[in-house]
Coordinates of C-alpha atoms in Angstrom, one line a residue:
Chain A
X19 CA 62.8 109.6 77.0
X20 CA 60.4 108.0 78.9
X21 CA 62.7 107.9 81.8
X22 CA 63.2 111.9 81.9
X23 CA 59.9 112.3 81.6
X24 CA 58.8 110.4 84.9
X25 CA 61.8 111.7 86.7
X26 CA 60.7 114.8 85.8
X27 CA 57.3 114.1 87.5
X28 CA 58.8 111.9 90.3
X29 CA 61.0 115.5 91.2
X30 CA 57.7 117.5 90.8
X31 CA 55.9 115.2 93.0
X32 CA 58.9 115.8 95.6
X33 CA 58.6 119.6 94.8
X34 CA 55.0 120.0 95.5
X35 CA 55.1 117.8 98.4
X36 CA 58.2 119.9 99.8
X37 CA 55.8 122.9 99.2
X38 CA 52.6 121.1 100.4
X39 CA 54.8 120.5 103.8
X40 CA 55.9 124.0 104.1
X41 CA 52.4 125.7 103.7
X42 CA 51.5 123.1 106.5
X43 CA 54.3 124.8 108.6
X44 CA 53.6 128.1 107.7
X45 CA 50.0 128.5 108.0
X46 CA 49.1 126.0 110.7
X47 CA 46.7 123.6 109.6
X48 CA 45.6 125.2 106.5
X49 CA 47.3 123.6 103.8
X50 CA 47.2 126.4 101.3
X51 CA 46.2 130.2 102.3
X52 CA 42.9 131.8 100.6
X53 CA 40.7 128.7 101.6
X54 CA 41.0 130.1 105.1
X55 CA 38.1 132.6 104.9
X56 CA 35.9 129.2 104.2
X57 CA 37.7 127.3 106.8
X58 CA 36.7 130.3 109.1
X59 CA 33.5 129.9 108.5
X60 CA 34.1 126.1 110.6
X61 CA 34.1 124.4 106.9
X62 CA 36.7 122.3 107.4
X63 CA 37.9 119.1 105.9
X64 CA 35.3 116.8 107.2
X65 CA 37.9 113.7 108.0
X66 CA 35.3 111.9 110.6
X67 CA 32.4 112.0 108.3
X68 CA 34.5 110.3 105.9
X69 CA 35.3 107.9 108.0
X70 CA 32.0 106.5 108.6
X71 CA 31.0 103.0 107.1
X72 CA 27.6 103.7 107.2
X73 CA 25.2 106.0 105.0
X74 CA 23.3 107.3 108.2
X75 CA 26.1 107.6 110.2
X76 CA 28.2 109.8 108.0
X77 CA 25.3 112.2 106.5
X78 CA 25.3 112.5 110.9
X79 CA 29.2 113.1 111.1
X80 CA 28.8 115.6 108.2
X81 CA 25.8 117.7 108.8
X82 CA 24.4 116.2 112.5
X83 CA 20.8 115.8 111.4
X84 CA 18.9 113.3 108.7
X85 CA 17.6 114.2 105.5
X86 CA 14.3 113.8 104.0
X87 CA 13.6 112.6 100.6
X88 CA 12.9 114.9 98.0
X89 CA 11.7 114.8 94.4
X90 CA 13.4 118.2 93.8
X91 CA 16.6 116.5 94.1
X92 CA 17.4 115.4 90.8
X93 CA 20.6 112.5 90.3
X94 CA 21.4 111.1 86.7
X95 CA 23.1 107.7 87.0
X96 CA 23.7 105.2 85.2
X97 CA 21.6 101.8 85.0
X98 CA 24.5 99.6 85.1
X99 CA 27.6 100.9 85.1
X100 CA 30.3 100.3 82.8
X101 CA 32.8 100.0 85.1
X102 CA 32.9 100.2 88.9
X103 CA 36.0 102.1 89.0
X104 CA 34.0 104.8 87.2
X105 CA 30.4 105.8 87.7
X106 CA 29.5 109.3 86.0
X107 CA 26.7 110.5 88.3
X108 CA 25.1 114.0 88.7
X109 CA 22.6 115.9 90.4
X110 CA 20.8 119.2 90.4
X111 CA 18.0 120.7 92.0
X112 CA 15.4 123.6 91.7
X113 CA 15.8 124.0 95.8
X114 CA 16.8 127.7 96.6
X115 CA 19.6 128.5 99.2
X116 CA 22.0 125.1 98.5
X117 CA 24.6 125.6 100.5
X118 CA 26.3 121.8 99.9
X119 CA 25.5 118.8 98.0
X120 CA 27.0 115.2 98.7
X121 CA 27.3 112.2 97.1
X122 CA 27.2 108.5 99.0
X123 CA 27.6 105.1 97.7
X124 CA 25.6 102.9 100.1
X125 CA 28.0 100.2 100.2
X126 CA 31.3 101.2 100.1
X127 CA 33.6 100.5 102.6
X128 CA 33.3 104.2 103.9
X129 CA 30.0 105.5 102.5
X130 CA 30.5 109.4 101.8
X131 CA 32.1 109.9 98.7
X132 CA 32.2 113.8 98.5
X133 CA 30.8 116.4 99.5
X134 CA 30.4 119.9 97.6
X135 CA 30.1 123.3 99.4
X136 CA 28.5 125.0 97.0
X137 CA 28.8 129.3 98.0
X138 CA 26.1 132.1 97.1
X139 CA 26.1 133.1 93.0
X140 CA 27.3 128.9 92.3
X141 CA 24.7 126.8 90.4
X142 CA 23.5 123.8 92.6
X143 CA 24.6 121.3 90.0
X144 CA 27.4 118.8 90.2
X145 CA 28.5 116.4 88.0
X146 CA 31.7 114.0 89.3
X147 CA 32.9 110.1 88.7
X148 CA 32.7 107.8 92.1
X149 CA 34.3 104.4 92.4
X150 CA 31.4 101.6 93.3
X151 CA 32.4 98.5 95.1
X152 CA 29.0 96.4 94.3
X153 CA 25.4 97.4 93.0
X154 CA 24.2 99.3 95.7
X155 CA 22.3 102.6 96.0
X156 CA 23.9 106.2 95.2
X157 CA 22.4 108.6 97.6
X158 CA 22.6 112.5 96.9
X159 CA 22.0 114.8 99.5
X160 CA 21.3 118.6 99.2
X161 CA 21.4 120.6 101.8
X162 CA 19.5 123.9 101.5
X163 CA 17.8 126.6 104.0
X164 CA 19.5 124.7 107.0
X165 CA 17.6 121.5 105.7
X166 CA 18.8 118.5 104.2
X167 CA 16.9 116.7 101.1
X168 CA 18.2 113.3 99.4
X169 CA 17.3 111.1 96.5
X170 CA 18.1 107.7 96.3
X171 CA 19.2 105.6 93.2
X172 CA 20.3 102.2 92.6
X173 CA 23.3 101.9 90.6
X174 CA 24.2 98.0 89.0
X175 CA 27.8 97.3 89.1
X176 CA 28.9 94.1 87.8
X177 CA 32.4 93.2 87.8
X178 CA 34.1 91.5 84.9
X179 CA 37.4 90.5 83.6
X180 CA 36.8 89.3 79.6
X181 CA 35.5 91.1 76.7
X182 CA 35.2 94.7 76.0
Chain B
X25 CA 25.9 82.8 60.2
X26 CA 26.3 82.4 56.8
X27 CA 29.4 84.3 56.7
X28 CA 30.8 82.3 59.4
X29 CA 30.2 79.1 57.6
X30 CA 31.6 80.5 54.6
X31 CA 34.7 82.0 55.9
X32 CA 35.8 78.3 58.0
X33 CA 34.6 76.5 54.8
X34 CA 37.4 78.5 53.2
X35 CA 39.7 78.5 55.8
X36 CA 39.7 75.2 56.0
X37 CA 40.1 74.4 52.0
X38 CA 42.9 77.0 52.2
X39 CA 44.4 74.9 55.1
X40 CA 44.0 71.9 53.4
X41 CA 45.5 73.0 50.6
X42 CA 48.3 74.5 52.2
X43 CA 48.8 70.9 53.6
X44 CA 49.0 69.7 50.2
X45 CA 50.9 71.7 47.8
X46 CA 52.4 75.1 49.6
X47 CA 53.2 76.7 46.2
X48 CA 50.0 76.4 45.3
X49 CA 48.3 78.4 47.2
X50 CA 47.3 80.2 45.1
X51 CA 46.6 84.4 44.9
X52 CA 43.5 83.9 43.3
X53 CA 41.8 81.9 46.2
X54 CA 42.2 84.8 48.5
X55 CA 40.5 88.1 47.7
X56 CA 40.8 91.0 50.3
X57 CA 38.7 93.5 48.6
X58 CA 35.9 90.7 48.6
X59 CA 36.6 89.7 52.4
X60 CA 36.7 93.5 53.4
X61 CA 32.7 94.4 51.5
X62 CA 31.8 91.1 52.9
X63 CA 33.1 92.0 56.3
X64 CA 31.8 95.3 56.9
X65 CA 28.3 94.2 55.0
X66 CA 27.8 91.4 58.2
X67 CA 27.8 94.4 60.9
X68 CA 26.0 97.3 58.6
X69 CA 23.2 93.9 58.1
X70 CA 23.7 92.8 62.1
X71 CA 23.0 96.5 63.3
X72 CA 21.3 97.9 60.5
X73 CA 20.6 101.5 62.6
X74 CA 24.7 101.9 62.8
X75 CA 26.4 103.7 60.1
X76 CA 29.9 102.4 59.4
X77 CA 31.7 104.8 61.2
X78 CA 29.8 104.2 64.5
X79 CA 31.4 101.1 64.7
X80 CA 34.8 102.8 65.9
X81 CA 33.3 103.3 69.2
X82 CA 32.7 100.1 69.8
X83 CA 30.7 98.7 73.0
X84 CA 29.5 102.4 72.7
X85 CA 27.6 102.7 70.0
X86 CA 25.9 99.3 71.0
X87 CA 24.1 100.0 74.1
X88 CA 22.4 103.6 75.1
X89 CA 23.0 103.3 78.6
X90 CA 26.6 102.4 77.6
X91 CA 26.5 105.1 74.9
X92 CA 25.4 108.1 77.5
X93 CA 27.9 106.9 80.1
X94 CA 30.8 107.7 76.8
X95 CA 29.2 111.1 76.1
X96 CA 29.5 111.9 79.8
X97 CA 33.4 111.3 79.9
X98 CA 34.3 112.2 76.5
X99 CA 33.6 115.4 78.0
X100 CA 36.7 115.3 79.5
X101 CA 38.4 112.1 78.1
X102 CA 40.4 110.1 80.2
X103 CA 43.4 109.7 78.1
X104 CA 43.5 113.3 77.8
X105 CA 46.8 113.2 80.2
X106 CA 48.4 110.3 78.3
X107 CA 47.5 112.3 75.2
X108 CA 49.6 114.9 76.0
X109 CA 52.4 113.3 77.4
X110 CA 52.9 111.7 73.8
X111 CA 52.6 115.1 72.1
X112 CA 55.5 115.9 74.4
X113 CA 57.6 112.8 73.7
X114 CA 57.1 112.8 69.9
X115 CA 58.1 116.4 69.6
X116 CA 61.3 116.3 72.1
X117 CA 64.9 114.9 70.5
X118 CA 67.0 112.0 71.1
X119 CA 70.2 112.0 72.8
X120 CA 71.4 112.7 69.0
X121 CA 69.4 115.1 68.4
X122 CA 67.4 113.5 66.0
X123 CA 63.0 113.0 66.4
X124 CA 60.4 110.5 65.7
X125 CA 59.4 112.7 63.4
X126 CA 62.7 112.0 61.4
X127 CA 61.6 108.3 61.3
X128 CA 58.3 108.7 59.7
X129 CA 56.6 109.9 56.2
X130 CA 55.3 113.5 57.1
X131 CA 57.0 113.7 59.9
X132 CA 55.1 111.0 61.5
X133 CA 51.9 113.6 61.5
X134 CA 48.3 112.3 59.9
X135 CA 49.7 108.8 59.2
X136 CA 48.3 106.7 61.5
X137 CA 45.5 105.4 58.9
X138 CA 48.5 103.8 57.0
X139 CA 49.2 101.3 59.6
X140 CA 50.6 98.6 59.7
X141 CA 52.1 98.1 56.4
X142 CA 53.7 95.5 54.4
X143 CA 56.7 96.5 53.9
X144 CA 58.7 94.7 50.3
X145 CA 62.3 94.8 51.7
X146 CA 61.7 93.0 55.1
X147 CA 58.9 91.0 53.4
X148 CA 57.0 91.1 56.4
X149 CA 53.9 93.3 57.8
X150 CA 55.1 96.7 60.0
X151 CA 53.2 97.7 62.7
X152 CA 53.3 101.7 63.8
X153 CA 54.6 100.1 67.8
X154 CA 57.3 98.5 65.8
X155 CA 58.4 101.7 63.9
X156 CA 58.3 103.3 67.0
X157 CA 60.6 101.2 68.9
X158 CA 62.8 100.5 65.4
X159 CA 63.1 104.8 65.6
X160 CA 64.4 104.1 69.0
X161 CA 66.6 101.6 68.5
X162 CA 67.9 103.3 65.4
X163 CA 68.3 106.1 67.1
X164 CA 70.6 104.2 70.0
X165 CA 67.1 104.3 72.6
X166 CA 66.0 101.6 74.4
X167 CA 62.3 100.8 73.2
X168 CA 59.4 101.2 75.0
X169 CA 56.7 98.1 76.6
X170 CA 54.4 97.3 73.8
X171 CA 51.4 97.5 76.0
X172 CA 51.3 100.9 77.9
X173 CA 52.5 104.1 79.3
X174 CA 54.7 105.6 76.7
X175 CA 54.1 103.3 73.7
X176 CA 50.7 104.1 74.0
X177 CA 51.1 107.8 74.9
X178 CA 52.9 107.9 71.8
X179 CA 50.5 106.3 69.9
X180 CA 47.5 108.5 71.2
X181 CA 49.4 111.3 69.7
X182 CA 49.8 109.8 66.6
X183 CA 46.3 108.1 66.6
X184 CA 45.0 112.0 67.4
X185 CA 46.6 113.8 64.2
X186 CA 45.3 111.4 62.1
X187 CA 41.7 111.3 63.6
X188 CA 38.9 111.4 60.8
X189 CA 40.8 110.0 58.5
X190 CA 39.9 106.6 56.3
X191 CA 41.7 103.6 57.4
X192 CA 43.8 103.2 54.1
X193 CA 46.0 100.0 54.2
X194 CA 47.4 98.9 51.3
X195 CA 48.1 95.1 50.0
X196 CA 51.0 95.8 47.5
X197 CA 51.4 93.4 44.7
X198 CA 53.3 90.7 46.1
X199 CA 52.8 87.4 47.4
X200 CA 54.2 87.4 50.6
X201 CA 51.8 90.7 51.8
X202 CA 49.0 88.3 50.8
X203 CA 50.2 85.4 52.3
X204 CA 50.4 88.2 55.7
X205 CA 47.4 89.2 55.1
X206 CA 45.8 85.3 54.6
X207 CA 47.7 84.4 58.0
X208 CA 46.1 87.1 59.6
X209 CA 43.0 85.9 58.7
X210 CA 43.3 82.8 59.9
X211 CA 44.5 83.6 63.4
X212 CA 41.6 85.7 63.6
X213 CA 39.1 82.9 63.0
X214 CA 41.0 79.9 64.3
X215 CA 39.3 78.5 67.6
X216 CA 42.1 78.6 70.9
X217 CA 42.8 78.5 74.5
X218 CA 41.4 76.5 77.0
X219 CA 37.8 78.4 76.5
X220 CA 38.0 77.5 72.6
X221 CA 37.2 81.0 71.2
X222 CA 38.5 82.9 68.1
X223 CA 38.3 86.5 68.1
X224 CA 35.3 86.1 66.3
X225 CA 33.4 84.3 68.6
X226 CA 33.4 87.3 70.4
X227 CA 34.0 89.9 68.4
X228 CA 31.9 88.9 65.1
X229 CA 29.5 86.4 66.4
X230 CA 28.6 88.5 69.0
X231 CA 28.8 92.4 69.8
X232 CA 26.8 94.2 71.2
X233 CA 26.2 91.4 74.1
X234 CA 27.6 90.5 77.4
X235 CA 29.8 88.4 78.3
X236 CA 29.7 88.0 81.8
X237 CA 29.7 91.9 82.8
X238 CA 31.0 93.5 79.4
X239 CA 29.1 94.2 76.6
X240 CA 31.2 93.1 73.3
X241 CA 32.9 95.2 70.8
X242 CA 32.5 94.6 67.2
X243 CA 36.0 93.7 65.1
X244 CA 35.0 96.0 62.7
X245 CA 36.6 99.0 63.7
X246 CA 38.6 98.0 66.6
X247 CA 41.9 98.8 65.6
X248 CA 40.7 102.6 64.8
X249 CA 40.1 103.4 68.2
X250 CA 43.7 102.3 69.6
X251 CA 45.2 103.1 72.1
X252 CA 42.9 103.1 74.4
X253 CA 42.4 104.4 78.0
X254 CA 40.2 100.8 79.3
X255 CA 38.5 101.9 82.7
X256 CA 39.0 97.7 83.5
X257 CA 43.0 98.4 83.0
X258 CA 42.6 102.3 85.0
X259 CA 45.0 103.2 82.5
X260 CA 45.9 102.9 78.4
X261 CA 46.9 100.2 76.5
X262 CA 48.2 99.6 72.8
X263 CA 46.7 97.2 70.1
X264 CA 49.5 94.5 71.5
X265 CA 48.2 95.0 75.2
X266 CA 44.4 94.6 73.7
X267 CA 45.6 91.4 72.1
X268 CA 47.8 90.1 74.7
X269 CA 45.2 90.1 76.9
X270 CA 42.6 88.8 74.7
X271 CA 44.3 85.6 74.6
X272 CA 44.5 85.7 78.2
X273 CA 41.0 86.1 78.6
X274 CA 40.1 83.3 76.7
X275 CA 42.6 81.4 78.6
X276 CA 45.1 80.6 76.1
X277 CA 48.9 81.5 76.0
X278 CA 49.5 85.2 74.7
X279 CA 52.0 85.3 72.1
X280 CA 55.0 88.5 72.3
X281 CA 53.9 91.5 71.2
X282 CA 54.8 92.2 67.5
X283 CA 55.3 88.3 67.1
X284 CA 54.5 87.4 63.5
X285 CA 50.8 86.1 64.3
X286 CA 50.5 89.6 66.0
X287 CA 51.3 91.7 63.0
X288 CA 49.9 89.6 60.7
X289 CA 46.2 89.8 62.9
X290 CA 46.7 93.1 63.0
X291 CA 47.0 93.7 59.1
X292 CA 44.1 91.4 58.5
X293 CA 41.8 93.5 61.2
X294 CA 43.0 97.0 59.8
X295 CA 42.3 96.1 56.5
X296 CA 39.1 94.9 56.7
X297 CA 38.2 98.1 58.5
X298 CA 39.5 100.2 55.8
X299 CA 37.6 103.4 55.2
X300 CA 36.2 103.5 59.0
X301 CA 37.8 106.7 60.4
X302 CA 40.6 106.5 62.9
X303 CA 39.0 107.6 66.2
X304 CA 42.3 106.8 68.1
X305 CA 42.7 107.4 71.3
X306 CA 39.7 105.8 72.4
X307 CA 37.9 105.7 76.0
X308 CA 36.5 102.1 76.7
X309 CA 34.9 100.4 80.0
Chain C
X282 CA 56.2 120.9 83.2
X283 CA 52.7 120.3 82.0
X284 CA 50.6 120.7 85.7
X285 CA 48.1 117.5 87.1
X286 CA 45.1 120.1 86.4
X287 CA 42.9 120.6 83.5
X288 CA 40.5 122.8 83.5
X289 CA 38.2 124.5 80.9
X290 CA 35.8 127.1 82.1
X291 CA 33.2 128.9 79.5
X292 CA 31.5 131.6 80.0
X293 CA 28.1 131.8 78.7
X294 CA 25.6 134.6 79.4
X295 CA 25.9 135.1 83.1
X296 CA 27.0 132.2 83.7
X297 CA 30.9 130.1 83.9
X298 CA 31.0 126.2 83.4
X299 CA 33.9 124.3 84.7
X300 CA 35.2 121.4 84.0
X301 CA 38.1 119.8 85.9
X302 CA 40.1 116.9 85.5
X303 CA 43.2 116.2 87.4
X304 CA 46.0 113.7 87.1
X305 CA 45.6 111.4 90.6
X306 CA 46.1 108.4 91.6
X307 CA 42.9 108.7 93.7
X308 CA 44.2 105.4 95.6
X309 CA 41.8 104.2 97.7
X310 CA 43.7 102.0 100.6
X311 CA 41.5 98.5 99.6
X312 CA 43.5 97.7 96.3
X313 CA 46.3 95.5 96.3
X314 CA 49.2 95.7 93.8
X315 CA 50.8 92.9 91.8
X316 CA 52.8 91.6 94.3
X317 CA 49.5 91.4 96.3
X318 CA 50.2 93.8 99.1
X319 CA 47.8 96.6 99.8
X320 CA 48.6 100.0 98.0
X321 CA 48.3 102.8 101.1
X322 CA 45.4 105.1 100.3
X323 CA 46.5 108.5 98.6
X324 CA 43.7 111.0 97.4
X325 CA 42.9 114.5 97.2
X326 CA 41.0 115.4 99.8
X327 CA 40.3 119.4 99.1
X328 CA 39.9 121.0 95.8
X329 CA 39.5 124.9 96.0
X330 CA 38.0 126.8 92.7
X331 CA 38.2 130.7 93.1
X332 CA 37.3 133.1 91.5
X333 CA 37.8 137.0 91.9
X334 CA 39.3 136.2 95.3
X335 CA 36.6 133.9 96.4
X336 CA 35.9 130.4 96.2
X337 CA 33.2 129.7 94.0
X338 CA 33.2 125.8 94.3
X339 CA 35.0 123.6 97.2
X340 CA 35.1 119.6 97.0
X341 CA 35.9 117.9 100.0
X342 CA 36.7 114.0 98.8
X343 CA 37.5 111.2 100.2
X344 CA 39.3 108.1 98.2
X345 CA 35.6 106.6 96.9
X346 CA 36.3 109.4 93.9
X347 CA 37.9 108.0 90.6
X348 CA 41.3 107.5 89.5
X349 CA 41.9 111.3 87.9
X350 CA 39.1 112.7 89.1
X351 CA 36.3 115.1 87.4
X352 CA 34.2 117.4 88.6
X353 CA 31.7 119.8 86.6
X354 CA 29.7 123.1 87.9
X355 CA 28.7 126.3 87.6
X356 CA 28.7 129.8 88.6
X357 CA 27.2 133.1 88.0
X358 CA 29.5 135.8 86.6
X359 CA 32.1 135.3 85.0
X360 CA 33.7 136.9 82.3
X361 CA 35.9 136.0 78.7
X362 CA 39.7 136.6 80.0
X363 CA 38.9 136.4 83.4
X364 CA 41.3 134.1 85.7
X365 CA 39.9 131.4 87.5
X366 CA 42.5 129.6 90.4
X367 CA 42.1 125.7 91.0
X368 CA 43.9 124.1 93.9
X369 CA 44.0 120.7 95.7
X370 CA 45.5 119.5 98.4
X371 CA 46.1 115.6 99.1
X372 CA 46.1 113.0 101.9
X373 CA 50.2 113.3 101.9
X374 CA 50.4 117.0 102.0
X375 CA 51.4 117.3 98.1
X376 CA 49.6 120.4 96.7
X377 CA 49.3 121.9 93.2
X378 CA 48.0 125.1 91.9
X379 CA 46.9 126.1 88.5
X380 CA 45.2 129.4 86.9
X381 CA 42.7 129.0 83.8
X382 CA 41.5 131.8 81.4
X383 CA 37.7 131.4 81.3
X384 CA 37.0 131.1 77.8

């Protein structure tokens, strides 16, 4: 039984990944079709900015200016999280016109985690789990009005392998 | 402390005994229903703020910061996928056509809480992984790991349709479940491994603090959360992964899953938990 | 076949919560398996909610998100019955689609 069901998924996964190839083909780079309005709008995948080790120079990769701190930006993290692999952390502000909000873990080996476009009518709220490498400091950023505002929390991480 | 002192002191006389005369020892020196109020009275008096059932969420209901973190993913649980991969497996046939549900009281739905058994004919203690792999092998399928993926998919289903209810294991009238049930016990308290801890040097003497980076989960209630989806593991495990690697972690040699000392630990911990609700399948750091 | 997204979106007043959580590997490229050799990154890198032929909500992620990953929000409008269409695309090319009933 439990061999149908992962063949079943392994075929899936070969399905979907047939399909995923084709929609390359077929469209050019866009991977799947109605995105492309967004993409128009030069909102692309940003590959470099996640390539960046540092904080400062991936919030530069990704938006090509610096932010300023803000006590409108509003993150919930955890203290010390339970476990590195996952950290629940949020953030929401009462800043009008968010047009993105990102989330980077100072310390990582590539510091931007994700990044959140966030269109007219949508809430500027997010709530997501990152992966933490070390205790290190979780910076959100929210970009609004063409500016960028951040908040800045440390975040414990402490890496064990007995008890629970 | 007390409790401690009082539980080796017994241990120790039953051991001793044991040593001495086999057949003699005796029913009347071992009393579950006396171990189980005594049990559950050493947490409700050690964390006086928790109600009984809190104690099935373990580390969780311990530690706000811990506690909010829970709330957060319970939102959307992580063993939601594993979850329903069991529902799926439980409910699809054999090669002979035949379904778990064929191997099990009910039809294997709500009867989590009755597990593990002692069962009269085998003379030995029944765990619900070993039904499940019995049902395969019975049913000409090869059975599953003890510790992961499908066992414990299947017991998250299981664990799910019988959430809420008591814990409700039963010592039937015979000497041999009570001898199980003694064993058990003693496993449970009996020092081991190269660090020299029982399971309740962790898990009685202290919950609810770290050890190195985790914060400890009290015994009482353990076994109602299983299987659960361990952020350390990034996946689920079953009761025999939990203590499998519990013996590990105290650097000692793991027995095999659903060896005798297993099932035996594993009838001692349930019963002692009985009336705590199954909370099955659980999320833990 | 059951798909690798979960999604439950509420409508409540004028407003739709999502939730999202999708079945990933979400492998980063640092870990190492058992046999001690590094496990190549894999990850979703786009995730597209729409709704009413627009995207309401795009995440753009790069492997430092958790093993099946979540993701909550919110939009105005919305209504009981409506459809909402979640897609993600990975670092492999592998794509799924799904379509929720707001609630």
């Amino acid at each position: 039984m439990s061999t149908t069901t992962r063949e079943f998924s392994e075929t899936r996964r070969l399905v979907l990944k047939g399909i995923g190839v084709t929609a390359l083909i077929g469209l050019g780079v866009m991977p799947f079709d109605v995105p492309r309005a967004l993409a128009a709008a030069n909102d692309k995948y940003p590959e470099d900015a996640f390539k960046q080790k540092s904080e400062a120079d991936a919030i530069k990769a990704l938006y090509g200016r610096t932010a300023e701190p803000s006590d409108k930006v509003k993150m919930d993290a955890p203290e010390i999280a339970e476990n590195g692999a996952v950290v629940p952390i949020s953030v929401t502000t009462t800043l009008s016109d968010v047009t993105s909000i990102s989330f980077l873990v100072a310390e990582n080996p590539n510091a931007l985690a994700a990044s959140y476009k966030i269109p007219a009518g949508t809430l500027p709220s997010v709530a997501n789990r990152l992966k933490m490498a070390k205790t290190t400091n979780v910076t959100a950023i929210v970009e609004a009005g063409g500016k960028l505002y951040s908040t800045t929390k440390e975040v414990k991480v402490t890496v064990g392998g007995c008890g629970g | 402390m007390m409790l401690r002192l009082t539980i080796r002191a017994a241990a120790t006389l039953a051991l001793g005994v044991l040593a001495l005369v086999p057949a003699a020892r005796a029913a009347d020196s071992i009393d579950p229903l006396a171990d189980k109020a005594a049990f559950q009275k050493f947490y409700t008096d050690k964390f006086p703020k928790l109600k009984l059932e809190d104690f099935v969420n373990g580390p969780y209901s311990m530690n706000e910061d811990l506690h909010k973190q829970w709330v957060e993913k319970e939102d959307f649980p992580p063993y939601e996928f594993s979850l329903e991969a069991g529902k799926e497996m439980f409910s699809k046939p054999f090669k002979n056509g035949k379904t778990y549900a064929d191997c099990f009281p009910n039809q294997g739905i709500a009867i989590r809480q009755n597990y593990p058994y002692f069962d009269e004919k085998e003379g030995k203690v029944v765990t619900l992984e070993l039904a499940l792999n019995r049902c395969r092998e019975a049913n000409g399928e090869a059975p599953f790991s003890y510790v992961k993926d499908d066992m414990a998919a299947l017991t998250a289903y299981m664990a799910y349709t019988s959430r809420g209810k008591p814990m409700d294991i039963k010592i039937p009238n015979d000497p041999r479940a009570l001898d199980a049930y003694q064993k058990g016990k003693e496993y449970f308290y009996t020092r081991r491994g190269q660090l020299n801890f029982s399971c309740a040097t962790c898990h009685v003497q202290s919950p609810g603090e770290r050890i190195r980076a985790e914060v400890l989960a009290p015994a009482l209630g353990i076994l109602n959360a299983m299987p659960i989806y361990r952020s350390e593991w990034s996946g689920m495990g079953t009761t025999s992964r939990r203590f499998t690697t519990c013996n590990s972690q105290i650097r000692g040699v793991p027995l095999n899953p659903q060896d005798d000392e297993y099932r035996n630990l594993e009838y001692y911990l349930s019963y002692v938990s009985n009336g705590l609700p199954i909370s099955g399948p659980g999320a833990r750091p | 076949m059951a798909s690798s997204i979960r999604v439950r979106a509420t409508a409540n007043g004028d407003t739709t919560e999502v939730q999202a959580l999708i079945q990933h590997p979400m492998d980063s490229g640092f870990v190492k398996d058992a046999q001690g050799n590094l496990i190549p990154p894999h990850f979703i890198q786009e995730l597209t909610f729409e709704y009413d032929g627009k995207p309401v909500f795009v995440a753009d992620w790069g492997p430092a998100v958790s093993k099946d990953p979540y993701v909550k929000f919110a939009f105005k409008g919305g209504k009981k019955g409506d459809d909402l269409k979640i897609s993600w695309v990975d670092s492999k090319g592998a794509t799924d689609t799904t379509t929720a009933k707001i609630q």
